[in-house]
Amino acid sequence: MQRRTLIGGLLAAPTASNLAIAQDAVWPARPVRLLVGWPPGGSVDILARILQPRLQAVFGQPVVIENRPGATGSVGAAEVARSAADGYTWLLAVDSHTIIPSIMTLPYDTRRDFTPVTLIGRGPLVVTAHPSTLWRSFHDLVAMARERPPGSIHYATAGIGTLMHMAMVQLSNLAGVQLTHVPYRGGAPALQDALAGQVPLFVTNAPVGGPHVRNAALKGLGVTTRASWRDLPGVPSFHEQGFTGFEAPTWWAVFAPAGVSETIRRRMETTLAGILAEPEVRTRVEAQGMDVLATSGESFATFYENEIERWGRVVRDNGIRADS
């Protein structure tokens, strides 16, 4: 009798796989964390705060934004990489997530420790100058840089290994000039010094820099999309200015820790796609200077791998280091 009871109990006991399926079915059953590796006020933070209320409404659970700035977004990324792959911790990242692995020694593997979920949006970078400068175009800047000692003109970005940094390295190479990089811990603090004229050049994305170009607090010298941008019609692209083929659009995306179940990953992907399709949300995102994308996880994974390879080559070819 005891043996028969024991066998029956074993047969009735739930398997690990059945428990996982059951947990996936009720996800999310508690608050969800959305990690942002940048300070409040930057483009990643702005996007997170547009998405948060709608995610909460769809999930019926609190969605808590946690800003973990530092080391070009890698502090926040590290928190996600070491989190449980249970669908309760997500990373909202920007393009630098694919660049810094080639520059810094990180406590995670960018390929192995994350699951790409969806590419949310894409937009231009804009190279800006303080109104007190004499430059009316990027070619004016290049002409002055050629007349002065190499490195005497400085430009600010949100940090080492950001796309802003990489774009200016490429543009400097194409123009045959040497500029000096001044990295900040995020776009918001760099913006404050740019507006105050503490740095003559500031490279940023459209959500951060666009409003200040439109109100003439900063001068737009060029955008990094192939053509001029709808919200900055008076600012030509670098391709249009003679830097043929140059293009370096910025992008924003969501990742999960590696090992998250496909059921949960896909639900987050489809949830975000639905939210981004809502007219009010789309309008707010586009007003920040982004094109809404909401790609599939599969296509984003391919794009992600290509970006890691592309910027890794730029880093290696230019000998860029963590102190560049």
PDB file of N, CA, C and O in Angstrom, residues 150-222:
ATOM      1  N   PRO A 150      46.159  70.338 -33.701  1.00  0.00           N
ATOM      2  CA  PRO A 150      45.276  69.170 -33.600  1.00  0.00           C
ATOM      3  C   PRO A 150      44.724  68.990 -32.177  1.00  0.00           C
ATOM      4  O   PRO A 150      45.459  69.113 -31.196  1.00  0.00           O
ATOM      5  N   GLY A 151      43.428  68.725 -32.088  1.00  0.00           N
ATOM      6  CA  GLY A 151      42.801  68.468 -30.795  1.00  0.00           C
ATOM      7  C   GLY A 151      42.406  69.689 -30.012  1.00  0.00           C
ATOM      8  O   GLY A 151      41.938  69.575 -28.875  1.00  0.00           O
ATOM      9  N   SER A 152      42.574  70.887 -30.572  1.00  0.00           N
ATOM     10  CA  SER A 152      42.273  72.105 -29.806  1.00  0.00           C
ATOM     11  C   SER A 152      40.782  72.418 -29.757  1.00  0.00           C
ATOM     12  O   SER A 152      40.357  73.255 -28.954  1.00  0.00           O
ATOM     13  N   ILE A 153      39.979  71.771 -30.591  1.00  0.00           N
ATOM     14  CA  ILE A 153      38.524  71.948 -30.544  1.00  0.00           C
ATOM     15  C   ILE A 153      37.914  70.734 -29.845  1.00  0.00           C
ATOM     16  O   ILE A 153      38.227  69.591 -30.184  1.00  0.00           O
ATOM     17  N   HIS A 154      37.068  70.997 -28.867  1.00  0.00           N
ATOM     18  CA  HIS A 154      36.505  69.946 -28.026  1.00  0.00           C
ATOM     19  C   HIS A 154      35.031  69.706 -28.350  1.00  0.00           C
ATOM     20  O   HIS A 154      34.310  70.642 -28.699  1.00  0.00           O
ATOM     21  N   TYR A 155      34.616  68.452 -28.196  1.00  0.00           N
ATOM     22  CA  TYR A 155      33.193  68.134 -28.334  1.00  0.00           C
ATOM     23  C   TYR A 155      32.748  67.257 -27.169  1.00  0.00           C
ATOM     24  O   TYR A 155      33.496  66.408 -26.678  1.00  0.00           O
ATOM     25  N   ALA A 156      31.528  67.486 -26.705  1.00  0.00           N
ATOM     26  CA  ALA A 156      30.963  66.739 -25.580  1.00  0.00           C
ATOM     27  C   ALA A 156      30.006  65.675 -26.079  1.00  0.00           C
ATOM     28  O   ALA A 156      29.311  65.868 -27.083  1.00  0.00           O
ATOM     29  N   THR A 157      29.976  64.547 -25.367  1.00  0.00           N
ATOM     30  CA  THR A 157      28.989  63.500 -25.630  1.00  0.00           C
ATOM     31  C   THR A 157      28.498  62.948 -24.295  1.00  0.00           C
ATOM     32  O   THR A 157      29.003  63.310 -23.229  1.00  0.00           O
ATOM     33  N   ALA A 158      27.549  62.025 -24.386  1.00  0.00           N
ATOM     34  CA  ALA A 158      27.003  61.392 -23.182  1.00  0.00           C
ATOM     35  C   ALA A 158      27.963  60.397 -22.562  1.00  0.00           C
ATOM     36  O   ALA A 158      27.673  59.869 -21.483  1.00  0.00           O
ATOM     37  N   GLY A 159      29.104  60.112 -23.197  1.00  0.00           N
ATOM     38  CA  GLY A 159      30.066  59.218 -22.581  1.00  0.00           C
ATOM     39  C   GLY A 159      30.958  58.497 -23.573  1.00  0.00           C
ATOM     40  O   GLY A 159      30.694  58.474 -24.786  1.00  0.00           O
ATOM     41  N   ILE A 160      32.008  57.898 -23.062  1.00  0.00           N
ATOM     42  CA  ILE A 160      32.921  57.085 -23.869  1.00  0.00           C
ATOM     43  C   ILE A 160      32.171  55.863 -24.386  1.00  0.00           C
ATOM     44  O   ILE A 160      31.443  55.202 -23.652  1.00  0.00           O
ATOM     45  N   GLY A 161      32.350  55.576 -25.655  1.00  0.00           N
ATOM     46  CA  GLY A 161      31.719  54.401 -26.227  1.00  0.00           C
ATOM     47  C   GLY A 161      30.279  54.592 -26.640  1.00  0.00           C
ATOM     48  O   GLY A 161      29.627  53.636 -27.049  1.00  0.00           O
ATOM     49  N   THR A 162      29.777  55.816 -26.552  1.00  0.00           N
ATOM     50  CA  THR A 162      28.438  56.082 -27.065  1.00  0.00           C
ATOM     51  C   THR A 162      28.495  56.186 -28.590  1.00  0.00           C
ATOM     52  O   THR A 162      29.565  56.362 -29.180  1.00  0.00           O
ATOM     53  N   LEU A 163      27.349  56.082 -29.227  1.00  0.00           N
ATOM     54  CA  LEU A 163      27.305  56.261 -30.674  1.00  0.00           C
ATOM     55  C   LEU A 163      27.749  57.667 -31.044  1.00  0.00           C
ATOM     56  O   LEU A 163      28.361  57.882 -32.103  1.00  0.00           O
ATOM     57  N   MET A 164      27.456  58.660 -30.190  1.00  0.00           N
ATOM     58  CA  MET A 164      27.893  60.035 -30.441  1.00  0.00           C
ATOM     59  C   MET A 164      29.418  60.090 -30.571  1.00  0.00           C
ATOM     60  O   MET A 164      29.966  60.743 -31.464  1.00  0.00           O
ATOM     61  N   HIS A 165      30.096  59.394 -29.671  1.00  0.00           N
ATOM     62  CA  HIS A 165      31.559  59.325 -29.698  1.00  0.00           C
ATOM     63  C   HIS A 165      32.046  58.671 -30.991  1.00  0.00           C
ATOM     64  O   HIS A 165      32.922  59.202 -31.698  1.00  0.00           O
ATOM     65  N   MET A 166      31.455  57.516 -31.336  1.00  0.00           N
ATOM     66  CA  MET A 166      31.876  56.782 -32.526  1.00  0.00           C
ATOM     67  C   MET A 166      31.617  57.591 -33.802  1.00  0.00           C
ATOM     68  O   MET A 166      32.438  57.609 -34.731  1.00  0.00           O
ATOM     69  N   ALA A 167      30.455  58.258 -33.850  1.00  0.00           N
ATOM     70  CA  ALA A 167      30.113  59.044 -35.039  1.00  0.00           C
ATOM     71  C   ALA A 167      31.120  60.169 -35.261  1.00  0.00           C
ATOM     72  O   ALA A 167      31.546  60.429 -36.399  1.00  0.00           O
ATOM     73  N   MET A 168      31.518  60.836 -34.179  1.00  0.00           N
ATOM     74  CA  MET A 168      32.473  61.927 -34.333  1.00  0.00           C
ATOM     75  C   MET A 168      33.870  61.424 -34.688  1.00  0.00           C
ATOM     76  O   MET A 168      34.611  62.095 -35.406  1.00  0.00           O
ATOM     77  N   VAL A 169      34.219  60.242 -34.201  1.00  0.00           N
ATOM     78  CA  VAL A 169      35.498  59.645 -34.617  1.00  0.00           C
ATOM     79  C   VAL A 169      35.488  59.411 -36.122  1.00  0.00           C
ATOM     80  O   VAL A 169      36.453  59.751 -36.828  1.00  0.00           O
ATOM     81  N   GLN A 170      34.394  58.856 -36.626  1.00  0.00           N
ATOM     82  CA  GLN A 170      34.305  58.598 -38.064  1.00  0.00           C
ATOM     83  C   GLN A 170      34.287  59.896 -38.865  1.00  0.00           C
ATOM     84  O   GLN A 170      34.949  60.008 -39.896  1.00  0.00           O
ATOM     85  N   LEU A 171      33.514  60.883 -38.409  1.00  0.00           N
ATOM     86  CA  LEU A 171      33.452  62.163 -39.131  1.00  0.00           C
ATOM     87  C   LEU A 171      34.809  62.865 -39.123  1.00  0.00           C
ATOM     88  O   LEU A 171      35.222  63.440 -40.134  1.00  0.00           O
ATOM     89  N   SER A 172      35.504  62.820 -37.992  1.00  0.00           N
ATOM     90  CA  SER A 172      36.841  63.429 -37.922  1.00  0.00           C
ATOM     91  C   SER A 172      37.786  62.764 -38.909  1.00  0.00           C
ATOM     92  O   SER A 172      38.578  63.436 -39.588  1.00  0.00           O
ATOM     93  N   ASN A 173      37.701  61.435 -39.002  1.00  0.00           N
ATOM     94  CA  ASN A 173      38.539  60.709 -39.955  1.00  0.00           C
ATOM     95  C   ASN A 173      38.225  61.114 -41.382  1.00  0.00           C
ATOM     96  O   ASN A 173      39.128  61.335 -42.200  1.00  0.00           O
ATOM     97  N   LEU A 174      36.934  61.187 -41.693  1.00  0.00           N
ATOM     98  CA  LEU A 174      36.529  61.555 -43.056  1.00  0.00           C
ATOM     99  C   LEU A 174      36.965  62.972 -43.402  1.00  0.00           C
ATOM    100  O   LEU A 174      37.322  63.261 -44.554  1.00  0.00           O
ATOM    101  N   ALA A 175      36.926  63.878 -42.406  1.00  0.00           N
ATOM    102  CA  ALA A 175      37.289  65.281 -42.651  1.00  0.00           C
ATOM    103  C   ALA A 175      38.792  65.506 -42.560  1.00  0.00           C
ATOM    104  O   ALA A 175      39.287  66.569 -42.967  1.00  0.00           O
ATOM    105  N   GLY A 176      39.526  64.537 -42.018  1.00  0.00           N
ATOM    106  CA  GLY A 176      40.972  64.694 -41.883  1.00  0.00           C
ATOM    107  C   GLY A 176      41.377  65.660 -40.797  1.00  0.00           C
ATOM    108  O   GLY A 176      42.397  66.360 -40.928  1.00  0.00           O
ATOM    109  N   VAL A 177      40.604  65.726 -39.701  1.00  0.00           N
ATOM    110  CA  VAL A 177      40.931  66.612 -38.589  1.00  0.00           C
ATOM    111  C   VAL A 177      40.933  65.809 -37.291  1.00  0.00           C
ATOM    112  O   VAL A 177      40.389  64.707 -37.217  1.00  0.00           O
ATOM    113  N   GLN A 178      41.544  66.392 -36.263  1.00  0.00           N
ATOM    114  CA  GLN A 178      41.569  65.758 -34.942  1.00  0.00           C
ATOM    115  C   GLN A 178      40.837  66.647 -33.949  1.00  0.00           C
ATOM    116  O   GLN A 178      41.195  67.816 -33.755  1.00  0.00           O
ATOM    117  N   LEU A 179      39.794  66.102 -33.316  1.00  0.00           N
ATOM    118  CA  LEU A 179      39.030  66.806 -32.303  1.00  0.00           C
ATOM    119  C   LEU A 179      39.210  66.077 -30.975  1.00  0.00           C
ATOM    120  O   LEU A 179      39.537  64.893 -30.943  1.00  0.00           O
ATOM    121  N   THR A 180      38.975  66.774 -29.869  1.00  0.00           N
ATOM    122  CA  THR A 180      39.150  66.176 -28.549  1.00  0.00           C
ATOM    123  C   THR A 180      37.797  65.851 -27.927  1.00  0.00           C
ATOM    124  O   THR A 180      36.927  66.722 -27.824  1.00  0.00           O
ATOM    125  N   HIS A 181      37.662  64.618 -27.499  1.00  0.00           N
ATOM    126  CA  HIS A 181      36.417  64.132 -26.911  1.00  0.00           C
ATOM    127  C   HIS A 181      36.345  64.497 -25.426  1.00  0.00           C
ATOM    128  O   HIS A 181      37.293  64.276 -24.673  1.00  0.00           O
ATOM    129  N   VAL A 182      35.180  65.026 -25.005  1.00  0.00           N
ATOM    130  CA  VAL A 182      34.918  65.327 -23.597  1.00  0.00           C
ATOM    131  C   VAL A 182      33.697  64.498 -23.179  1.00  0.00           C
ATOM    132  O   VAL A 182      32.555  64.880 -23.446  1.00  0.00           O
ATOM    133  N   PRO A 183      33.907  63.339 -22.559  1.00  0.00           N
ATOM    134  CA  PRO A 183      32.784  62.478 -22.195  1.00  0.00           C
ATOM    135  C   PRO A 183      32.126  62.901 -20.885  1.00  0.00           C
ATOM    136  O   PRO A 183      32.801  63.315 -19.942  1.00  0.00           O
ATOM    137  N   TYR A 184      30.787  62.790 -20.854  1.00  0.00           N
ATOM    138  CA  TYR A 184      30.013  63.061 -19.636  1.00  0.00           C
ATOM    139  C   TYR A 184      29.329  61.771 -19.200  1.00  0.00           C
ATOM    140  O   TYR A 184      29.312  60.779 -19.918  1.00  0.00           O
ATOM    141  N   ARG A 185      28.708  61.811 -18.033  1.00  0.00           N
ATOM    142  CA  ARG A 185      27.960  60.649 -17.536  1.00  0.00           C
ATOM    143  C   ARG A 185      26.491  60.792 -17.907  1.00  0.00           C
ATOM    144  O   ARG A 185      25.609  60.892 -17.056  1.00  0.00           O
ATOM    145  N   GLY A 186      26.224  60.868 -19.202  1.00  0.00           N
ATOM    146  CA  GLY A 186      24.857  60.977 -19.676  1.00  0.00           C
ATOM    147  C   GLY A 186      24.622  62.244 -20.468  1.00  0.00           C
ATOM    148  O   GLY A 186      25.370  63.232 -20.354  1.00  0.00           O
ATOM    149  N   GLY A 187      23.539  62.220 -21.283  1.00  0.00           N
ATOM    150  CA  GLY A 187      23.245  63.352 -22.148  1.00  0.00           C
ATOM    151  C   GLY A 187      22.765  64.581 -21.404  1.00  0.00           C
ATOM    152  O   GLY A 187      23.043  65.711 -21.823  1.00  0.00           O
ATOM    153  N   ALA A 188      22.031  64.398 -20.306  1.00  0.00           N
ATOM    154  CA  ALA A 188      21.476  65.539 -19.585  1.00  0.00           C
ATOM    155  C   ALA A 188      22.562  66.450 -19.011  1.00  0.00           C
ATOM    156  O   ALA A 188      22.508  67.679 -19.205  1.00  0.00           O
ATOM    157  N   PRO A 189      23.567  65.921 -18.283  1.00  0.00           N
ATOM    158  CA  PRO A 189      24.615  66.824 -17.785  1.00  0.00           C
ATOM    159  C   PRO A 189      25.456  67.446 -18.898  1.00  0.00           C
ATOM    160  O   PRO A 189      25.885  68.593 -18.786  1.00  0.00           O
ATOM    161  N   ALA A 190      25.668  66.707 -19.979  1.00  0.00           N
ATOM    162  CA  ALA A 190      26.411  67.283 -21.108  1.00  0.00           C
ATOM    163  C   ALA A 190      25.628  68.434 -21.724  1.00  0.00           C
ATOM    164  O   ALA A 190      26.205  69.459 -22.119  1.00  0.00           O
ATOM    165  N   LEU A 191      24.314  68.269 -21.806  1.00  0.00           N
ATOM    166  CA  LEU A 191      23.461  69.317 -22.371  1.00  0.00           C
ATOM    167  C   LEU A 191      23.578  70.612 -21.583  1.00  0.00           C
ATOM    168  O   LEU A 191      23.646  71.704 -22.170  1.00  0.00           O
ATOM    169  N   GLN A 192      23.603  70.517 -20.264  1.00  0.00           N
ATOM    170  CA  GLN A 192      23.672  71.729 -19.438  1.00  0.00           C
ATOM    171  C   GLN A 192      24.936  72.529 -19.734  1.00  0.00           C
ATOM    172  O   GLN A 192      24.896  73.756 -19.853  1.00  0.00           O
ATOM    173  N   ASP A 193      26.062  71.841 -19.871  1.00  0.00           N
ATOM    174  CA  ASP A 193      27.305  72.545 -20.186  1.00  0.00           C
ATOM    175  C   ASP A 193      27.306  73.073 -21.618  1.00  0.00           C
ATOM    176  O   ASP A 193      27.887  74.133 -21.897  1.00  0.00           O
ATOM    177  N   ALA A 194      26.658  72.338 -22.521  1.00  0.00           N
ATOM    178  CA  ALA A 194      26.576  72.806 -23.913  1.00  0.00           C
ATOM    179  C   ALA A 194      25.753  74.087 -24.000  1.00  0.00           C
ATOM    180  O   ALA A 194      26.136  75.045 -24.688  1.00  0.00           O
ATOM    181  N   LEU A 195      24.630  74.133 -23.293  1.00  0.00           N
ATOM    182  CA  LEU A 195      23.775  75.324 -23.307  1.00  0.00           C
ATOM    183  C   LEU A 195      24.476  76.519 -22.667  1.00  0.00           C
ATOM    184  O   LEU A 195      24.253  77.666 -23.061  1.00  0.00           O
ATOM    185  N   ALA A 196      25.317  76.229 -21.678  1.00  0.00           N
ATOM    186  CA  ALA A 196      26.038  77.302 -20.988  1.00  0.00           C
ATOM    187  C   ALA A 196      27.286  77.743 -21.737  1.00  0.00           C
ATOM    188  O   ALA A 196      27.957  78.695 -21.323  1.00  0.00           O
ATOM    189  N   GLY A 197      27.622  77.047 -22.835  1.00  0.00           N
ATOM    190  CA  GLY A 197      28.808  77.403 -23.601  1.00  0.00           C
ATOM    191  C   GLY A 197      30.097  76.902 -22.996  1.00  0.00           C
ATOM    192  O   GLY A 197      31.188  77.351 -23.391  1.00  0.00           O
ATOM    193  N   GLN A 198      30.018  75.958 -22.054  1.00  0.00           N
ATOM    194  CA  GLN A 198      31.223  75.406 -21.452  1.00  0.00           C
ATOM    195  C   GLN A 198      31.987  74.510 -22.430  1.00  0.00           C
ATOM    196  O   GLN A 198      33.200  74.319 -22.281  1.00  0.00           O
ATOM    197  N   VAL A 199      31.266  73.937 -23.385  1.00  0.00           N
ATOM    198  CA  VAL A 199      31.876  73.168 -24.475  1.00  0.00           C
ATOM    199  C   VAL A 199      31.310  73.710 -25.786  1.00  0.00           C
ATOM    200  O   VAL A 199      30.110  73.995 -25.878  1.00  0.00           O
ATOM    201  N   PRO A 200      32.144  73.892 -26.805  1.00  0.00           N
ATOM    202  CA  PRO A 200      31.646  74.509 -28.040  1.00  0.00           C
ATOM    203  C   PRO A 200      30.788  73.575 -28.884  1.00  0.00           C
ATOM    204  O   PRO A 200      29.906  74.034 -29.618  1.00  0.00           O
ATOM    205  N   LEU A 201      31.056  72.259 -28.809  1.00  0.00           N
ATOM    206  CA  LEU A 201      30.335  71.280 -29.619  1.00  0.00           C
ATOM    207  C   LEU A 201      29.674  70.249 -28.719  1.00  0.00           C
ATOM    208  O   LEU A 201      30.262  69.832 -27.710  1.00  0.00           O
ATOM    209  N   PHE A 202      28.488  69.832 -29.095  1.00  0.00           N
ATOM    210  CA  PHE A 202      27.768  68.808 -28.341  1.00  0.00           C
ATOM    211  C   PHE A 202      27.110  67.880 -29.344  1.00  0.00           C
ATOM    212  O   PHE A 202      26.359  68.317 -30.217  1.00  0.00           O
ATOM    213  N   VAL A 203      27.412  66.580 -29.234  1.00  0.00           N
ATOM    214  CA  VAL A 203      26.824  65.580 -30.116  1.00  0.00           C
ATOM    215  C   VAL A 203      25.806  64.798 -29.290  1.00  0.00           C
ATOM    216  O   VAL A 203      26.149  64.223 -28.250  1.00  0.00           O
ATOM    217  N   THR A 204      24.568  64.760 -29.763  1.00  0.00           N
ATOM    218  CA  THR A 204      23.514  64.131 -28.985  1.00  0.00           C
ATOM    219  C   THR A 204      22.462  63.560 -29.923  1.00  0.00           C
ATOM    220  O   THR A 204      22.621  63.580 -31.148  1.00  0.00           O
ATOM    221  N   ASN A 205      21.391  63.034 -29.347  1.00  0.00           N
ATOM    222  CA  ASN A 205      20.302  62.535 -30.185  1.00  0.00           C
ATOM    223  C   ASN A 205      19.183  63.561 -30.260  1.00  0.00           C
ATOM    224  O   ASN A 205      19.177  64.558 -29.515  1.00  0.00           O
ATOM    225  N   ALA A 206      18.253  63.329 -31.157  1.00  0.00           N
ATOM    226  CA  ALA A 206      17.189  64.295 -31.402  1.00  0.00           C
ATOM    227  C   ALA A 206      16.306  64.554 -30.181  1.00  0.00           C
ATOM    228  O   ALA A 206      15.895  65.693 -29.958  1.00  0.00           O
ATOM    229  N   PRO A 207      15.968  63.534 -29.355  1.00  0.00           N
ATOM    230  CA  PRO A 207      15.152  63.831 -28.178  1.00  0.00           C
ATOM    231  C   PRO A 207      15.789  64.841 -27.237  1.00  0.00           C
ATOM    232  O   PRO A 207      15.095  65.655 -26.627  1.00  0.00           O
ATOM    233  N   VAL A 208      17.117  64.800 -27.107  1.00  0.00           N
ATOM    234  CA  VAL A 208      17.801  65.706 -26.188  1.00  0.00           C
ATOM    235  C   VAL A 208      18.135  67.034 -26.857  1.00  0.00           C
ATOM    236  O   VAL A 208      17.887  68.110 -26.299  1.00  0.00           O
ATOM    237  N   GLY A 209      18.681  66.987 -28.058  1.00  0.00           N
ATOM    238  CA  GLY A 209      19.160  68.208 -28.691  1.00  0.00           C
ATOM    239  C   GLY A 209      18.168  68.932 -29.572  1.00  0.00           C
ATOM    240  O   GLY A 209      18.256  70.154 -29.746  1.00  0.00           O
ATOM    241  N   GLY A 210      17.206  68.188 -30.144  1.00  0.00           N
ATOM    242  CA  GLY A 210      16.279  68.782 -31.100  1.00  0.00           C
ATOM    243  C   GLY A 210      15.559  70.026 -30.618  1.00  0.00           C
ATOM    244  O   GLY A 210      15.544  71.050 -31.322  1.00  0.00           O
ATOM    245  N   PRO A 211      14.937  70.001 -29.432  1.00  0.00           N
ATOM    246  CA  PRO A 211      14.216  71.192 -28.969  1.00  0.00           C
ATOM    247  C   PRO A 211      15.103  72.430 -28.863  1.00  0.00           C
ATOM    248  O   PRO A 211      14.655  73.545 -29.127  1.00  0.00           O
ATOM    249  N   HIS A 212      16.363  72.241 -28.506  1.00  0.00           N
ATOM    250  CA  HIS A 212      17.262  73.379 -28.329  1.00  0.00           C
ATOM    251  C   HIS A 212      17.792  73.903 -29.661  1.00  0.00           C
ATOM    252  O   HIS A 212      18.142  75.078 -29.763  1.00  0.00           O
ATOM    253  N   VAL A 213      17.837  73.043 -30.668  1.00  0.00           N
ATOM    254  CA  VAL A 213      18.164  73.519 -32.015  1.00  0.00           C
ATOM    255  C   VAL A 213      16.993  74.320 -32.570  1.00  0.00           C
ATOM    256  O   VAL A 213      17.164  75.387 -33.177  1.00  0.00           O
ATOM    257  N   ARG A 214      15.776  73.819 -32.335  1.00  0.00           N
ATOM    258  CA  ARG A 214      14.593  74.509 -32.860  1.00  0.00           C
ATOM    259  C   ARG A 214      14.395  75.882 -32.218  1.00  0.00           C
ATOM    260  O   ARG A 214      13.903  76.797 -32.880  1.00  0.00           O
ATOM    261  N   ASN A 215      14.758  76.030 -30.947  1.00  0.00           N
ATOM    262  CA  ASN A 215      14.576  77.352 -30.320  1.00  0.00           C
ATOM    263  C   ASN A 215      15.851  78.200 -30.373  1.00  0.00           C
ATOM    264  O   ASN A 215      15.939  79.241 -29.718  1.00  0.00           O
ATOM    265  N   ALA A 216      16.842  77.737 -31.143  1.00  0.00           N
ATOM    266  CA  ALA A 216      18.084  78.484 -31.423  1.00  0.00           C
ATOM    267  C   ALA A 216      19.002  78.611 -30.208  1.00  0.00           C
ATOM    268  O   ALA A 216      19.936  79.421 -30.212  1.00  0.00           O
ATOM    269  N   ALA A 217      18.772  77.793 -29.180  1.00  0.00           N
ATOM    270  CA  ALA A 217      19.712  77.778 -28.059  1.00  0.00           C
ATOM    271  C   ALA A 217      21.006  77.065 -28.453  1.00  0.00           C
ATOM    272  O   ALA A 217      22.060  77.282 -27.852  1.00  0.00           O
ATOM    273  N   LEU A 218      20.921  76.205 -29.480  1.00  0.00           N
ATOM    274  CA  LEU A 218      22.081  75.544 -30.060  1.00  0.00           C
ATOM    275  C   LEU A 218      21.954  75.606 -31.577  1.00  0.00           C
ATOM    276  O   LEU A 218      20.835  75.672 -32.106  1.00  0.00           O
ATOM    277  N   LYS A 219      23.088  75.573 -32.275  1.00  0.00           N
ATOM    278  CA  LYS A 219      23.076  75.536 -33.741  1.00  0.00           C
ATOM    279  C   LYS A 219      23.250  74.096 -34.211  1.00  0.00           C
ATOM    280  O   LYS A 219      24.148  73.392 -33.725  1.00  0.00           O
ATOM    281  N   GLY A 220      22.417  73.654 -35.129  1.00  0.00           N
ATOM    282  CA  GLY A 220      22.559  72.320 -35.690  1.00  0.00           C
ATOM    283  C   GLY A 220      23.499  72.337 -36.878  1.00  0.00           C
ATOM    284  O   GLY A 220      23.251  73.042 -37.865  1.00  0.00           O
ATOM    285  N   LEU A 221      24.585  71.553 -36.807  1.00  0.00           N
ATOM    286  CA  LEU A 221      25.566  71.512 -37.897  1.00  0.00           C
ATOM    287  C   LEU A 221      25.379  70.309 -38.808  1.00  0.00           C
ATOM    288  O   LEU A 221      25.942  70.276 -39.897  1.00  0.00           O
ATOM    289  N   GLY A 222      24.620  69.316 -38.369  1.00  0.00           N
ATOM    290  CA  GLY A 222      24.402  68.142 -39.216  1.00  0.00           C
ATOM    291  C   GLY A 222      23.730  67.027 -38.443  1.00  0.00           C
ATOM    292  O   GLY A 222      23.850  66.937 -37.216  1.00  0.00           O
TER     293      GLY A 222
END
